[in-house]
Coordinates of C-alpha atoms in Angstrom, one line a residue:
A153 CA 0.0 0.0 0.0
N154 CA 3.0 2.3 0.5
I155 CA 3.6 2.7 -3.2
F156 CA 0.0 2.5 -4.5
A157 CA -2.9 5.0 -4.4
Q158 CA -5.8 2.5 -4.4
W159 CA -6.7 -0.9 -3.2
R160 CA -9.5 -3.4 -3.2
G161 CA -10.2 -7.0 -2.1
S162 CA -10.6 -9.1 1.0
I163 CA -8.1 -9.1 3.9
N164 CA -7.1 -12.0 6.2
Y165 CA -6.3 -11.3 9.8
T166 CA -4.4 -14.0 11.6
F167 CA -4.5 -14.0 15.4
K168 CA -1.7 -16.0 17.2
L169 CA -2.2 -16.5 21.0
V170 CA 0.9 -16.7 23.1
K171 CA -0.2 -19.1 25.8
T172 CA 0.1 -22.5 27.4
G173 CA -2.1 -25.6 27.1
F174 CA -3.5 -24.8 30.6
H175 CA -5.2 -21.6 29.5
S176 CA -8.8 -21.7 28.5
G177 CA -11.5 -19.1 27.4
R178 CA -13.4 -17.9 24.4
L179 CA -13.0 -14.9 22.1
R180 CA -15.7 -13.4 19.9
V181 CA -14.6 -11.6 16.7
F182 CA -16.8 -9.7 14.3
F183 CA -16.6 -7.1 11.6
V184 CA -18.6 -3.8 11.5
P185 CA -18.9 -2.7 7.9
Q186 CA -18.7 1.1 7.2
G187 CA -18.0 1.6 10.9
V188 CA -15.7 4.4 12.0
A189 CA -13.2 3.4 14.7
S190 CA -12.8 6.9 16.0
T191 CA -16.4 6.7 17.4
L192 CA -15.5 3.8 19.6
K193 CA -15.1 4.3 23.3
V194 CA -11.8 3.0 24.5
G195 CA -12.1 0.0 26.8
S196 CA -15.7 -0.9 25.9
A197 CA -17.2 -3.1 23.2
P198 CA -19.8 -1.8 20.7
T199 CA -22.6 -4.0 22.1
I200 CA -25.2 -2.8 19.7
E201 CA -23.2 -4.2 16.8
I202 CA -22.5 -7.6 18.3
E203 CA -25.7 -9.4 17.4
K204 CA -26.3 -7.9 13.9
N205 CA -23.0 -8.7 12.3
Y206 CA -21.3 -11.9 11.2
Q207 CA -19.1 -13.2 14.0
I208 CA -17.0 -16.2 15.1
V209 CA -16.3 -17.6 18.5
V210 CA -12.9 -19.1 19.2
D211 CA -12.1 -21.5 22.0
I212 CA -8.5 -20.8 22.8
A213 CA -8.2 -24.2 24.5
E214 CA -8.8 -25.8 21.1
S215 CA -6.5 -23.7 18.9
D216 CA -3.9 -21.0 19.5
T217 CA -4.1 -19.6 15.9
F218 CA -7.1 -18.6 13.9
T219 CA -7.8 -16.5 10.7
F220 CA -10.5 -14.0 10.2
N221 CA -11.4 -13.0 6.7
V222 CA -12.9 -9.5 6.0
P223 CA -14.6 -9.3 2.6
F224 CA -14.4 -6.1 0.5
V225 CA -17.5 -4.2 1.5
A226 CA -17.6 -0.9 -0.3
T227 CA -19.8 1.3 -2.5
K228 CA -17.2 1.8 -5.2
P229 CA -14.7 -0.6 -6.9
W230 CA -11.6 1.1 -5.4
L231 CA -10.6 2.7 -2.1
S232 CA -7.7 5.0 -1.4
T233 CA -4.7 3.7 0.5
Y234 CA -4.7 6.7 2.8
G235 CA -7.1 9.2 4.4
P236 CA -10.6 8.7 5.8
S237 CA -11.8 6.8 2.7
A238 CA -9.2 4.1 3.0
F239 CA -11.2 1.8 5.3
T240 CA -14.3 -0.4 4.9
G241 CA -15.0 -0.8 8.7
Y242 CA -13.4 -2.1 11.8
I243 CA -12.9 -5.5 13.6
V244 CA -13.9 -6.0 17.2
V245 CA -12.4 -8.7 19.4
T246 CA -14.1 -9.2 22.8
V247 CA -13.8 -11.8 25.6
L248 CA -16.8 -14.0 25.6
N249 CA -15.7 -16.4 28.3
E250 CA -13.2 -15.0 30.8
L251 CA -9.6 -16.3 30.6
R252 CA -9.0 -19.1 33.1
A253 CA -5.6 -20.6 34.1
P254 CA -4.2 -22.4 37.1
P255 CA -2.0 -20.4 39.5
V256 CA 1.2 -22.0 38.2
V257 CA 0.9 -20.1 34.8
S258 CA 0.5 -16.4 33.9
N259 CA -3.0 -15.0 34.3
K260 CA -2.8 -13.1 31.0
I261 CA -1.9 -13.9 27.4
N262 CA -0.5 -11.9 24.5
V263 CA -2.0 -11.8 21.0
I264 CA 0.0 -11.3 17.8
V265 CA -2.1 -10.0 14.9
E266 CA -0.8 -10.5 11.3
V267 CA -2.5 -9.1 8.2
A268 CA -2.4 -10.4 4.6
G269 CA -4.3 -9.8 1.4
G270 CA -7.0 -12.3 0.4
S271 CA -7.1 -14.2 -2.9
D272 CA -8.9 -11.3 -4.6
F273 CA -6.8 -8.5 -3.1
S274 CA -5.1 -6.1 -5.5
F275 CA -3.5 -2.6 -5.8
S276 CA -3.7 0.0 -8.5
M277 CA -2.2 3.4 -9.5
P278 CA 1.5 3.1 -8.6
C279 CA 2.9 6.2 -7.0
E280 CA 5.9 7.5 -5.1
P281 CA 6.3 5.9 -1.6
W282 CA 4.5 7.6 1.3
A283 CA 7.3 6.4 3.5
L284 CA 10.9 5.5 2.6
T285 CA 12.9 2.5 3.3
G286 CA 15.8 3.2 5.6
S287 CA 17.2 2.9 9.1
P288 CA 15.4 5.1 11.7
T289 CA 17.6 7.7 13.5
Q290 CA 15.7 7.1 16.7
L291 CA 13.8 4.3 18.4
P292 CA 10.0 4.3 17.8
P293 CA 7.8 5.2 20.8
S294 CA 6.6 2.4 22.9
I295 CA 2.9 1.5 22.5
K296 CA 0.8 0.3 25.4
P297 CA -0.7 -3.1 24.7
A298 CA -4.5 -3.0 24.1
E299 CA -6.7 -4.6 26.7
V300 CA -9.7 -6.7 25.6
Q301 CA -13.1 -5.8 27.1
I302 CA -15.0 -8.7 28.8
A303 CA -18.6 -8.8 27.5
G304 CA -21.4 -11.3 27.8
T305 CA -21.6 -14.5 29.8
N306 CA -20.1 -17.9 29.5
I307 CA -21.5 -20.1 26.8
D308 CA -20.8 -23.6 25.5
L309 CA -20.2 -24.6 21.9
N310 CA -21.2 -27.9 20.3
D311 CA -18.8 -30.0 18.4
D312 CA -19.9 -28.8 14.9
Q313 CA -19.3 -25.2 16.0
K314 CA -15.9 -26.0 17.3
R315 CA -14.8 -27.7 14.1
S316 CA -16.1 -24.8 12.0
L317 CA -14.1 -22.2 13.9
V318 CA -10.6 -23.6 13.2
D319 CA -9.0 -21.4 10.6
P320 CA -12.2 -20.2 9.0
D321 CA -11.9 -19.1 5.3
S322 CA -14.6 -16.5 5.5
I323 CA -17.1 -14.9 7.8
S324 CA -19.8 -15.2 5.1
V325 CA -20.6 -17.1 1.9
I326 CA -20.1 -13.8 -0.1
N327 CA -16.5 -14.1 -1.3
P328 CA -16.1 -12.6 -4.8
L329 CA -13.4 -14.1 -7.0
A330 CA -10.5 -12.1 -8.5
N331 CA -11.4 -10.7 -11.9
W332 CA -10.4 -8.0 -14.3
S333 CA -13.6 -6.0 -14.2
P334 CA -12.4 -3.3 -11.7
E335 CA -9.2 -2.8 -13.5
S336 CA -10.7 -2.7 -17.0
H337 CA -13.5 -0.3 -16.0
C338 CA -11.5 2.1 -13.8
I339 CA -7.8 1.7 -14.2
G340 CA -6.6 0.3 -17.5
E341 CA -4.0 -2.1 -16.1
K342 CA -3.8 -4.9 -13.6
I343 CA -0.7 -5.2 -11.3
M344 CA 0.2 -8.9 -11.3
S345 CA 3.8 -8.7 -10.2
I346 CA 6.4 -6.3 -8.9
R347 CA 8.3 -6.9 -12.2
Q348 CA 5.8 -4.5 -13.8
L349 CA 7.1 -1.7 -11.5
I350 CA 10.9 -2.4 -11.5
K351 CA 10.9 -2.3 -15.3
R352 CA 9.7 1.4 -15.1
A353 CA 12.6 3.8 -15.2
N354 CA 13.0 6.0 -12.1
W355 CA 15.4 8.9 -11.5
I356 CA 18.4 7.9 -9.4
G357 CA 20.5 11.0 -9.4
S358 CA 22.4 13.6 -11.4
A359 CA 26.0 14.7 -11.8
T360 CA 27.6 18.0 -13.0
M361 CA 31.1 17.6 -14.5
L362 CA 33.3 20.7 -14.4
P363 CA 36.7 21.1 -16.0
A364 CA 39.5 20.8 -13.4
S365 CA 42.1 22.5 -15.7
A366 CA 42.9 23.0 -19.3
T367 CA 43.6 19.3 -19.8
D368 CA 41.7 17.6 -17.0
Q369 CA 38.0 17.0 -16.7
Q370 CA 35.5 14.9 -14.7
Y371 CA 33.4 11.8 -15.5
A372 CA 30.3 10.6 -13.8
V373 CA 30.6 7.2 -12.0
L374 CA 27.6 4.9 -11.6
N375 CA 27.2 1.9 -9.4
P376 CA 24.2 0.4 -11.4
Y377 CA 23.3 -2.1 -8.7
A378 CA 23.5 0.1 -5.6
N379 CA 20.6 0.5 -3.2
A380 CA 19.4 4.1 -2.7
S381 CA 18.0 3.5 0.8
N382 CA 19.5 5.6 3.6
Q383 CA 21.1 8.1 1.2
Q384 CA 21.4 11.8 1.7
N385 CA 19.0 13.2 -0.9
K386 CA 16.3 10.7 0.1
Q387 CA 14.9 9.6 -3.3
V388 CA 14.3 5.9 -3.7
D389 CA 13.6 4.2 -7.0
Y390 CA 11.6 1.0 -7.4
L391 CA 14.7 -1.2 -7.7
S392 CA 16.0 0.1 -4.4
Y393 CA 12.6 -0.1 -2.7
F394 CA 12.0 -3.8 -3.5
S395 CA 15.6 -4.8 -2.9
N396 CA 14.9 -4.2 0.8
L397 CA 12.3 -7.0 0.8
F398 CA 14.5 -9.7 -0.6
A399 CA 17.9 -11.2 0.4
F400 CA 19.3 -11.7 -3.1
F401 CA 19.0 -10.4 -6.7
R402 CA 20.4 -11.3 -10.1
G403 CA 20.1 -9.9 -13.7
G404 CA 20.9 -6.8 -15.7
V405 CA 19.7 -3.2 -15.4
R406 CA 19.0 -0.5 -17.9
I407 CA 20.4 3.0 -17.5
K408 CA 18.9 6.1 -19.2
V409 CA 21.1 9.2 -19.5
N410 CA 19.7 12.6 -20.2
A411 CA 22.8 14.9 -20.8
S412 CA 23.0 18.6 -21.6
I413 CA 25.4 18.0 -24.5
L414 CA 25.5 20.8 -27.1
Y415 CA 27.1 20.7 -30.5
A416 CA 28.2 23.0 -33.3
N417 CA 25.7 25.0 -35.3
G418 CA 27.8 25.0 -38.5
N419 CA 30.9 26.7 -40.1
L420 CA 31.6 30.4 -40.0
G421 CA 30.9 32.5 -43.1
N422 CA 33.5 34.2 -45.3
S423 CA 33.2 37.5 -43.4
T424 CA 32.4 38.7 -39.9
P425 CA 31.5 42.1 -38.5
N426 CA 34.1 44.2 -37.0
G427 CA 35.1 43.5 -33.4
E428 CA 34.8 40.3 -31.4
W429 CA 31.7 38.1 -31.0
F430 CA 31.0 34.9 -29.2
T431 CA 29.4 31.6 -30.4
P432 CA 26.9 29.6 -28.5
S433 CA 28.2 26.8 -26.4
N434 CA 29.7 24.1 -28.6
G435 CA 30.8 20.6 -27.9
S436 CA 30.8 17.0 -29.0
P437 CA 27.3 15.4 -29.3
C438 CA 28.9 12.1 -28.4
L439 CA 28.5 10.6 -24.9
N440 CA 31.2 8.1 -23.9
I441 CA 30.1 5.3 -21.6
K442 CA 32.6 2.8 -20.4
M443 CA 32.0 -0.3 -18.2
L444 CA 34.6 -1.5 -15.7
N445 CA 33.8 -5.0 -14.5
A446 CA 37.0 -6.6 -13.2
I447 CA 39.4 -5.7 -10.4
T448 CA 42.0 -4.2 -12.6
T449 CA 44.3 -1.2 -12.0
D450 CA 41.7 1.1 -13.6
Y451 CA 38.9 -0.3 -11.4
I452 CA 40.9 0.1 -8.2
Q453 CA 42.0 3.6 -9.0
V454 CA 38.6 4.8 -10.0
A455 CA 36.9 3.2 -6.9
A456 CA 39.5 4.9 -4.6
N457 CA 39.0 8.4 -6.0
I458 CA 35.2 8.8 -6.3
K459 CA 33.5 11.8 -4.9
K460 CA 30.2 10.3 -3.8
L461 CA 27.0 12.2 -4.6
N462 CA 24.6 9.6 -3.4
N463 CA 24.5 5.9 -3.0
I464 CA 24.4 5.3 -6.7
V465 CA 26.1 8.3 -8.4
G466 CA 29.5 9.9 -8.0
K467 CA 32.2 11.5 -10.1
V468 CA 35.9 11.2 -10.7
G469 CA 38.6 13.3 -12.4
F470 CA 40.9 12.3 -15.2
A471 CA 44.1 13.9 -16.4
N472 CA 44.9 14.5 -20.1
A473 CA 41.2 13.9 -21.1
D474 CA 40.9 17.1 -23.3
V475 CA 41.0 16.6 -27.1
Y476 CA 41.4 20.3 -27.6
N477 CA 44.7 20.6 -25.8
S478 CA 46.1 17.0 -25.8
S479 CA 46.7 14.4 -28.5
T480 CA 46.0 11.5 -26.1
L481 CA 43.0 10.5 -23.9
N482 CA 43.2 9.0 -20.5
A483 CA 43.9 5.3 -20.7
A484 CA 40.9 4.4 -18.5
M485 CA 38.6 5.6 -21.3
V486 CA 40.3 4.1 -24.4
N487 CA 41.8 0.8 -23.3
S488 CA 40.3 -2.5 -24.5
S489 CA 37.0 -3.0 -22.7
S490 CA 33.3 -2.4 -23.0
T491 CA 33.0 1.2 -24.3
T492 CA 30.0 2.7 -26.0
V493 CA 30.0 6.0 -27.9
V494 CA 26.5 7.4 -28.5
N495 CA 25.7 10.3 -30.6
Q496 CA 23.0 12.0 -28.5
G497 CA 22.2 14.4 -31.4
V498 CA 20.9 11.4 -33.3
E499 CA 19.7 9.1 -30.5
G500 CA 18.2 11.7 -28.1
M501 CA 18.1 10.2 -24.6
V502 CA 20.7 7.5 -24.2
E503 CA 19.8 4.1 -22.9
I504 CA 22.2 1.2 -22.3
E505 CA 21.9 -2.2 -20.6
V506 CA 24.4 -3.3 -18.0
P507 CA 24.8 -7.1 -18.1
Y508 CA 25.0 -9.2 -14.9
Y509 CA 28.7 -9.9 -15.0
N510 CA 29.5 -12.0 -11.9
S511 CA 31.0 -15.3 -10.9
S512 CA 28.0 -16.0 -8.6
H513 CA 24.4 -16.7 -9.7
L514 CA 23.1 -14.5 -6.9
T515 CA 24.2 -11.3 -5.2
P516 CA 23.2 -10.1 -1.6
S517 CA 20.9 -7.1 -1.5
N518 CA 22.9 -4.9 0.8
V519 CA 21.6 -1.7 2.2
P520 CA 24.4 0.8 2.5
N521 CA 24.8 3.6 5.1
I522 CA 25.4 7.2 4.2
G523 CA 29.1 7.0 5.0
D524 CA 29.8 3.8 2.9
P525 CA 31.9 4.2 -0.3
L526 CA 30.1 4.2 -3.6
I527 CA 32.2 1.2 -4.8
D528 CA 33.2 -1.0 -1.8
I529 CA 36.3 -2.5 -3.4
D530 CA 37.6 -4.1 -0.2
S531 CA 34.6 -6.2 0.4
Q532 CA 34.2 -7.2 -3.2
A533 CA 37.8 -8.3 -3.5
T534 CA 37.6 -10.5 -0.4
S535 CA 34.0 -11.8 -0.6
E536 CA 34.3 -15.5 -1.6
G537 CA 36.7 -14.6 -4.4
T538 CA 33.9 -13.2 -6.6
Y539 CA 34.4 -10.6 -9.3
P540 CA 32.8 -7.2 -8.7
L541 CA 29.6 -6.1 -10.4
P542 CA 30.2 -3.6 -13.2
M543 CA 30.5 0.2 -12.7
L544 CA 30.0 2.8 -15.4
L545 CA 32.0 5.9 -16.4
I546 CA 30.0 8.5 -18.3
G547 CA 31.2 11.7 -19.9
T548 CA 32.1 13.4 -23.1
N549 CA 35.2 14.7 -24.9
P550 CA 35.5 17.6 -24.9
L551 CA 33.2 19.3 -22.5
P552 CA 30.8 21.8 -24.1
R553 CA 32.6 25.2 -24.5
Q554 CA 32.1 28.7 -25.8
L555 CA 34.4 30.1 -28.4
R556 CA 35.6 33.7 -28.9
I557 CA 35.9 34.6 -32.6
A558 CA 38.2 37.5 -33.7
S559 CA 37.3 39.4 -36.9
T560 CA 40.6 39.0 -38.5
A561 CA 41.5 37.6 -41.9
E562 CA 42.2 34.2 -40.4
H563 CA 39.0 34.2 -38.4
N564 CA 40.9 32.6 -35.5
A565 CA 39.0 31.1 -32.6
Q566 CA 40.1 30.3 -29.1
V567 CA 38.4 28.8 -26.1
Y568 CA 36.7 31.5 -24.1
K569 CA 34.7 29.5 -21.5
T570 CA 34.3 25.8 -20.8
E571 CA 30.7 24.8 -19.9
A572 CA 29.6 22.2 -17.3
L573 CA 28.1 18.9 -18.4
T574 CA 25.0 17.9 -16.4
C575 CA 23.7 14.4 -16.6
N576 CA 20.4 13.0 -15.1
F577 CA 20.3 9.3 -14.7
Y578 CA 17.4 6.9 -14.6
R579 CA 17.3 3.2 -13.8
A580 CA 15.1 0.2 -14.6
A581 CA 15.4 -3.6 -14.4
S582 CA 16.2 -5.7 -17.5
D583 CA 14.1 -8.6 -18.7
D584 CA 16.3 -11.1 -16.8
Y585 CA 16.3 -9.3 -13.5
S586 CA 14.7 -11.1 -10.5
Y587 CA 14.7 -11.2 -6.7
H588 CA 15.2 -14.2 -4.5
Y589 CA 14.3 -15.2 -0.9
F590 CA 11.6 -12.9 0.5
I591 CA 12.6 -11.6 4.0
G592 CA 9.7 -9.3 4.9
V593 CA 8.9 -5.7 5.2
P594 CA 12.0 -3.5 6.0
T595 CA 12.1 -0.6 8.5
M596 CA 10.6 2.6 7.2
I597 CA 11.2 6.3 7.8
Y598 CA 9.1 9.3 7.1
R599 CA 9.7 11.3 3.9
P600 CA 11.4 14.6 4.6
S601 CA 9.1 17.6 4.5
V602 CA 9.5 20.2 1.7
A603 CA 9.0 23.9 1.8
S604 CA 5.5 25.3 1.0
D605 CA 6.8 27.0 -2.2
Y606 CA 8.7 23.9 -3.4
Y607 CA 6.3 23.2 -6.3
K608 CA 5.7 26.9 -7.2
P609 CA 7.4 28.5 -10.2
Q610 CA 10.0 31.1 -9.3
N611 CA 10.0 34.5 -10.9

């Protein structure tokens, strides 16, 4: 529900009683459709609702676990996942027969309540998470355990009733089967798997490359498989979000690059006006993307000199990487390896696929801390002798620059100003990407608040 705007379907509530075999007593459980929990008086049961709603009676001496199914009772096909319209009613648990136990055991028991979607449960309208995955900076406040109100008098159940109350499938015979009608009439798609979400590209960060000197410049560094949880600027893409729910992953990822690369507008004419004038920013339309996927000298040097921007994106500087002032490029960009040169003027937004190069068929889904390195070369080199997952270097030669043209016979040009290159990166799962071994819901943190004028245009 954290990443969807709407829901529908039945919900199963499983009650687990922490007790001994010497405890006895009976509980009554019923559902009040369209009821508002805020109207309930704390410590008292809604007695007027008891006899007119479906209910079950559970003998805790017979079973310490039972399931209560709440059907989807609503006046419209979909309900919101937040706000006052997110609920269909409330569940009431009362003590029908008072708890009895011998003096040698505790005179009270604890109840663990678990919730799960029914066979017809579904979500729709994927959205940004309401809460983010991450490690809390402080412990959550302690919650006082709820106390159950004792209501009614002791009653006996016959054998048929006892047998029917063990793990009931439903509180009524009305249990609609899953179908496509709500999706086809209202939504237009049916979410069947998280694979539908992780294959959607999400923004993972940006990098601005500035010239360090006349012959040095910077390249962006990407760790394509890094987890964005716990990072400084707080955004979490779908791949990072679901990685927290599983112990392992495998498969390739797709990276989209939107770079502000400009290129020349054409040659100068035969004559120019008197004086000096300046061209628009010019540069190569080609984006260089290089993959490093083995613990070589280049890999180690790059990993050791990264300026980390977030958990996925960083940047690194290279010497002699300027084609205007040097006849050679840095060896890390031209040696024999996987290098892709993309003409962005032709292709538009650049998309590449990073293969799953690894000596192991599975990789642990680690959640880094803010202070961890972008590429943890030490743990990769010593972890069961496995090769590291690939990293990407992204940049252009040369950086976009502005030229100063003198109105002389030679029409000579010289570099007046070198512009910055800004790249925005997006990530999605490849067709072969998959998760393994579900471990449950991770810890969550609140999204940071934004200023009231965050979404307003600036003058």
